[in-house]
Each structure stands twice: as C-alpha cells, then as structure tokens.
Short mmCIF file of C-alpha atoms in Angstrom, two decimals:
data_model
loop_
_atom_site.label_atom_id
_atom_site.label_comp_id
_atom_site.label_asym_id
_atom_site.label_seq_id
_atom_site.Cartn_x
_atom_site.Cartn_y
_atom_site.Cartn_z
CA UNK A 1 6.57 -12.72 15.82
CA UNK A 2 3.94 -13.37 13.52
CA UNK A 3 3.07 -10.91 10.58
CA UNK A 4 -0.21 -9.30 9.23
CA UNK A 5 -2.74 -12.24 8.56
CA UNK A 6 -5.41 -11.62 6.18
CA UNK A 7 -7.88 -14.81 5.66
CA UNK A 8 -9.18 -16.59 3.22
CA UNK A 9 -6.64 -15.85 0.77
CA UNK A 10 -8.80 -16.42 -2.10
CA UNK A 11 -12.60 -15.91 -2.31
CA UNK A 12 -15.10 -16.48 -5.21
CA UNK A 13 -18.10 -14.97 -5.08
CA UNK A 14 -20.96 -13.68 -7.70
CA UNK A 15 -22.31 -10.48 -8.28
CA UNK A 16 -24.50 -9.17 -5.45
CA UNK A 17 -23.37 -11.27 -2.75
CA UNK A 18 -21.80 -10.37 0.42
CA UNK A 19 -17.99 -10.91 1.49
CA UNK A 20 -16.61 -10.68 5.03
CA UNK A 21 -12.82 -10.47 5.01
CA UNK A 22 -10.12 -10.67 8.20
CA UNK A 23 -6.87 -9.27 9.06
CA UNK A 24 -5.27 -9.79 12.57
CA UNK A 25 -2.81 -7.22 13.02
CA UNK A 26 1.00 -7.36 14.20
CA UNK A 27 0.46 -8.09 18.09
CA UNK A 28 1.14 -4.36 19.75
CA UNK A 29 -0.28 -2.59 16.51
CA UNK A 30 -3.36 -0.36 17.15
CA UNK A 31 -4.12 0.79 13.22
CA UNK A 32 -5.45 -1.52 10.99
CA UNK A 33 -6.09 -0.03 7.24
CA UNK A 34 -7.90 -1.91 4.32
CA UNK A 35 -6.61 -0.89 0.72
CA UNK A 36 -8.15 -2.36 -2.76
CA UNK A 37 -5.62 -3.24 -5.84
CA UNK A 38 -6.89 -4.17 -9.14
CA UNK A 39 -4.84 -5.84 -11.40
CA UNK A 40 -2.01 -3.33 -12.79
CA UNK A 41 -2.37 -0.73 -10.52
CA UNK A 42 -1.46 0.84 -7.15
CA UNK A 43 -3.11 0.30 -4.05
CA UNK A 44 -6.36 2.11 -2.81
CA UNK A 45 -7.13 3.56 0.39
CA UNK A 46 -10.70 2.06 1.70
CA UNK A 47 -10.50 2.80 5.33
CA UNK A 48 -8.29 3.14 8.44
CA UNK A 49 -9.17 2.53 12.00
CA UNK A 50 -7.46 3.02 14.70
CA UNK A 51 -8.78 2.20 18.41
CA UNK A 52 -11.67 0.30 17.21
CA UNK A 53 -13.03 3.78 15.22
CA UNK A 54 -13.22 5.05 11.79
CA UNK A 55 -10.17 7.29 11.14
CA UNK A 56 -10.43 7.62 7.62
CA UNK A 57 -11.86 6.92 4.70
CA UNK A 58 -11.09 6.62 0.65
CA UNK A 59 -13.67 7.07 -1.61
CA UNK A 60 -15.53 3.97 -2.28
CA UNK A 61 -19.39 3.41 -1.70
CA UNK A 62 -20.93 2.40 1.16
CA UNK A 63 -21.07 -1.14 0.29
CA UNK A 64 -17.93 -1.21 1.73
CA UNK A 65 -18.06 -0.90 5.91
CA UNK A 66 -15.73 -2.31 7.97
CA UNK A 67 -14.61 -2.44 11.76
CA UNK A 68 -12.13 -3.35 14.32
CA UNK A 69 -12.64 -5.49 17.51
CA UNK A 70 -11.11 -5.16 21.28
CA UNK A 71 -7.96 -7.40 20.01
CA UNK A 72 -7.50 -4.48 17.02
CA UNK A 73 -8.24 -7.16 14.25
CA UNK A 74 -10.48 -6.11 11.67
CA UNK A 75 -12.87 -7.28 9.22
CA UNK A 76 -14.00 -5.70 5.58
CA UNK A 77 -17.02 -6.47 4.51
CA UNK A 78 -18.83 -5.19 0.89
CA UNK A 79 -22.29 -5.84 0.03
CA UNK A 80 -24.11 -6.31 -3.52
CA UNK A 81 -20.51 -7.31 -5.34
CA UNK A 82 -19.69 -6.06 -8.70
CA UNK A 83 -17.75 -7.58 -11.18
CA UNK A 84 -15.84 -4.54 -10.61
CA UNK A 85 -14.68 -5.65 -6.86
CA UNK A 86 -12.51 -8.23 -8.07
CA UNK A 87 -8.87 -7.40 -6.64
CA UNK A 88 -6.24 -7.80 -3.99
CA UNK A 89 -7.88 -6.21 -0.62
CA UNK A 90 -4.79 -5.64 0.99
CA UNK A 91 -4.41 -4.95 5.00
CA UNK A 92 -2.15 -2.95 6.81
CA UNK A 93 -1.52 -2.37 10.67
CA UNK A 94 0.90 -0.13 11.99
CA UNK A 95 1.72 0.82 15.67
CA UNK A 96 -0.15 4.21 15.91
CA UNK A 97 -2.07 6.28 13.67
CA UNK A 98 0.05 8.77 12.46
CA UNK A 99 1.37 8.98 9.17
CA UNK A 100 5.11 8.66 10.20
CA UNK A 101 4.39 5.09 11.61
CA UNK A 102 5.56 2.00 9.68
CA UNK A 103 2.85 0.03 7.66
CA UNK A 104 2.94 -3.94 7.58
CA UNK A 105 1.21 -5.23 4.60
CA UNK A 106 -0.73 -8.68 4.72
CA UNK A 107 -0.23 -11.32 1.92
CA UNK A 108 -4.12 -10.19 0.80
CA UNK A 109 -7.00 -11.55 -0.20
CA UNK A 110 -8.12 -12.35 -3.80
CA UNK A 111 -11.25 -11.82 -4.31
CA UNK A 112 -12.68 -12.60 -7.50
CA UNK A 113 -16.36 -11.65 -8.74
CA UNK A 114 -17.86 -13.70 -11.27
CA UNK B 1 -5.49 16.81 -7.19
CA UNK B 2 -3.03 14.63 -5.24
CA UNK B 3 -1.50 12.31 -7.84
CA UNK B 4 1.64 10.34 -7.49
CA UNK B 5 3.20 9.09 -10.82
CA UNK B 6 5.61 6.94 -11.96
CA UNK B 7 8.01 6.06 -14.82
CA UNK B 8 8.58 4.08 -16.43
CA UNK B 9 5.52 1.45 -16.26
CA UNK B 10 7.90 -1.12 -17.22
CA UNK B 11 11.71 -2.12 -17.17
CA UNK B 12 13.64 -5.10 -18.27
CA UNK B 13 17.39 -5.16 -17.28
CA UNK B 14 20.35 -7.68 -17.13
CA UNK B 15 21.21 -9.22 -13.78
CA UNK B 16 24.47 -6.98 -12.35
CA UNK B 17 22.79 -3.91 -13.79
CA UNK B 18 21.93 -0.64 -11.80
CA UNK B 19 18.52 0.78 -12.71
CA UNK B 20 16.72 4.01 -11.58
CA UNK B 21 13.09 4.36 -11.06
CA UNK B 22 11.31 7.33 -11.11
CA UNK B 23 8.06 8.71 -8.78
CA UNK B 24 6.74 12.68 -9.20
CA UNK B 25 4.02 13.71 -6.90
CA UNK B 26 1.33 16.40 -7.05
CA UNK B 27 0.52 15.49 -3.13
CA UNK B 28 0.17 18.53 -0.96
CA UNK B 29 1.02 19.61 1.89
CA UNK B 30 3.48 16.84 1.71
CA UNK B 31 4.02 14.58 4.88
CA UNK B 32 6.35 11.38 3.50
CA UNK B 33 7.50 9.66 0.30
CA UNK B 34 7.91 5.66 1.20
CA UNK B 35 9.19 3.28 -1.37
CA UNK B 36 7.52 -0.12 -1.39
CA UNK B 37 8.79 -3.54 -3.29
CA UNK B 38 5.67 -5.74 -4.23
CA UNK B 39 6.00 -9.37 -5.76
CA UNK B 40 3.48 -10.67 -7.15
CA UNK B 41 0.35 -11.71 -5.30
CA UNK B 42 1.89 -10.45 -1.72
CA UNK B 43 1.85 -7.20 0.03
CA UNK B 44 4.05 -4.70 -0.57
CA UNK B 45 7.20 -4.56 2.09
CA UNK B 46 8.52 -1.07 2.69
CA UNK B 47 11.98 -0.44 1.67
CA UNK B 48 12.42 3.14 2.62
CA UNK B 49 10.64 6.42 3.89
CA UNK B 50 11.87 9.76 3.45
CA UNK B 51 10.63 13.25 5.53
CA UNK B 52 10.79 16.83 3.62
CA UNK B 53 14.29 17.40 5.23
CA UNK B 54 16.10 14.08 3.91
CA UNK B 55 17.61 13.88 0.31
CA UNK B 56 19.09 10.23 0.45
CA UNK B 57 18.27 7.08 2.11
CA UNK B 58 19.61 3.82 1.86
CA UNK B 59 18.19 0.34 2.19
CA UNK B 60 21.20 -2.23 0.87
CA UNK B 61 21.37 -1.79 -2.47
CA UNK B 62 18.34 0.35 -2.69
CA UNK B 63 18.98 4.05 -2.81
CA UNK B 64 16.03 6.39 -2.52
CA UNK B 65 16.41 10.47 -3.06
CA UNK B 66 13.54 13.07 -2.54
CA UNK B 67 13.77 16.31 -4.03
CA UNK B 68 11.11 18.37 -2.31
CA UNK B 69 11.08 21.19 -4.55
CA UNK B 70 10.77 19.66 -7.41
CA UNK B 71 8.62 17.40 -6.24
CA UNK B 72 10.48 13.70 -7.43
CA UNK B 73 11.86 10.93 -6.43
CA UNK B 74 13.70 8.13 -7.67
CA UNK B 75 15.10 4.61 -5.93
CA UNK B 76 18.15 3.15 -7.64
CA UNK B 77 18.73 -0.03 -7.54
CA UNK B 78 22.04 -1.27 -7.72
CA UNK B 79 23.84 -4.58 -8.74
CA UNK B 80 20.55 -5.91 -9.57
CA UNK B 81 19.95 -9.90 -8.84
CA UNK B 82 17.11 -12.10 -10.07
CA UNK B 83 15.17 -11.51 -6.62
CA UNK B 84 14.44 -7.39 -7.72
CA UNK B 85 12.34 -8.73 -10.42
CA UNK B 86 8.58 -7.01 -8.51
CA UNK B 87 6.81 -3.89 -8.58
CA UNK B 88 8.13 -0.89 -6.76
CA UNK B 89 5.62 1.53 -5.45
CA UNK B 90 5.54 4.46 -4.55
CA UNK B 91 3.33 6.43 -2.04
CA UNK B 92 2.78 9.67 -0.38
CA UNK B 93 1.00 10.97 2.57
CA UNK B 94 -0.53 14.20 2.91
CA UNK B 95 -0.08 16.02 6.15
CA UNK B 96 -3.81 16.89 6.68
CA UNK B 97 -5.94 16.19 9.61
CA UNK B 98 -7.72 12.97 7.09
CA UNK B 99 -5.53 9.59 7.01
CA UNK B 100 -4.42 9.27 3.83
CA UNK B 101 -2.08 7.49 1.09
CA UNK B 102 -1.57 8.08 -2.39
CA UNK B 103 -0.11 5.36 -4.23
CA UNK B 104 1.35 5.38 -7.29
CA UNK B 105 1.00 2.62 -9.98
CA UNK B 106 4.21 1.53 -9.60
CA UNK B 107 7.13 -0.07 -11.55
CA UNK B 108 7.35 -3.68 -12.93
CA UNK B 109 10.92 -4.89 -12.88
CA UNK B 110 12.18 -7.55 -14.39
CA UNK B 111 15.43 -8.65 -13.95
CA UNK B 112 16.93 -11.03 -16.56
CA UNK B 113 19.63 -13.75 -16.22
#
C-alpha cells in the first residue's frame, strides 16, 4: 500500500509568485493536514480538512488556502511568496479527524523562495 | 500559551549507548503526547503516542514515559545504532473543539561510530 505522496518534491520560485502543492493521501484516509517546517525547527500547523472542508486552521495569512477533492487528496496553494515561505510543507492524512487517529507524514515538499 | 519544549537541542553519543530525551509541555487541556523520529529531508514517522492514563510505552528500543502532572516526557533510547542518528519530535494535541498540534522543536541525534 502506497504511502502519503506529496509532489514536486522540490520547487523554486521568487518572491510574489504563486505555488500549488499536492498530497494524495493513504487510500481509506479521510483527513489530510498541511504543516510548514523551516529549517531547525518543529513543524507548523497550516490547515486540516477533513471531508473535503476546513477543520482547522494555524495561524498563517491568507495567502495560504488550500482544499481537498472527492478522492480526499489535497492541494496547498500560497500566493505573493516571501522569502520567508521557504521550508518543508509537510502533509499528513490520517483515517478520521480526531486527534487520537494516527498521522502519516509525506516525504514533503521543498520549497525554496529566492 | 500552549508550548511544547524540548531538551536538549542537541546530542552526540557513541553507538551502544542509551540516551534520554526530554519534552515539557504547557498544552492544555491535554489530549496526547506522540513521539516522532524525523531524518533529514523526510517526514516525521510516529514512534509512539501516549493518553493521560498511560505512563510507559514501548516501541523496540524506544521507551516513551508521560508524567501528566508534571507535565514531561522523555523517550529513551536504548542500545543506540548508527540508524537513530535524526530528530525526535515531540507533539501535543489539545483536547478542544479546534484541530490542533503543537510541535516541539525537537532533538538532533547523532549517533557516532
């Protein structure tokens, strides 16, 4: 059974341009949640959805939006980049959305901001 | 605020050696500790997860305990090999009607030969 997918893996882009990225969940898995991590530190919550709505939400500006489709995959997408957005964007998908369920990280996506 | 830290930011240790990592949380009201293992450039893979009623869980050679009252954690690690050398994060989630994860900043091991 094939894990979380996240594509690309790496992305350059410069500052104010848009990014789209992907995950495809763990086939059965209904939450998908999108996480930032800069260099050094821990992860950051960005969103979670769950059922193709917005379940949550970290605090980050609203050039960040993202969704999730019929097939529970999921892109992220952040407009007018900052050097500042350059990190890991890390997806998760677990089987429900409660907090007790098991996350399953993606390999990420590097996004760098130049 | 809910915080989760850790200690120490760093660790070098011998192959064969047991280690102890340390997470303290500020995260209320408190739903579960988990205890991730991140190598570079990859997601993190969950190694444990730990409820307000358990004290000790085991994963291998991974050893997690939760102290609810004080509010810690630690994973031990024991017999270290080469393949510990990562970061080991820690996260909590807060029982409250939003989604959400604290993370901590984690630990870089390295294990040496």
């Amino acid at each position: 059974d094939a894990g979380v997918t996240q594509s690309p893996t790496h992305l350059i882009k410069t500052r104010g341009q848009q990014v789209t990225l992907r995950c495809s969940p763990i086939s059965g898995h209904k939450s998908v949640s999108w996480y930032q991590q800069v260099l050094g530190q821990g992860p950051q919550f960005i969103f979670q959805y769950y059922e193709k709505e917005e379940r949550g939400r970290g605090n980050f500006p609203d050039r960040f939006s993202a969704r999730q489709f019929p097939n529970y995959s999921s892109e992220l997408n952040v407009n007018a980049l900052l050097l500042g957005d350059s990190a890991l964007y890390l997806c998760a998908s677990s089987y429900g959305r409660d907090r007790t369920y098991e996350q399953y990280f993606g390999p990420g996506t590097r996004l760098t901001v130049t | 605020k809910n915080q989760v830290e850790q200690s120490p930011q760093s660790l070098i240790i011998l192959e064969g050696k047991n280690c102890t990592l340390q997470c303290n949380y500020t995260v209320s009201p408190f739903s579960n500790l988990r205890w991730y293992k991140q190598d570079t450039g990859r997601g993190p893979v969950s190694l444990t997860i730990m409820t307000f009623s358990e004290n000790t869980k085991s994963n291998g050679r991974y050893t997690a305990t939760l102290d609810a009252d004080t509010k810690q954690s630690s994973l031990h690690i024991t017999a270290s090999q080469l393949s510990d050398s990562a970061s080991y994060i820690c996260v909590v989630s807060a029982d409250s009607g939003t989604y959400k994860y604290i993370f901590g900043t984690g630990t870089r091991l390295k294990v040496l030969a």
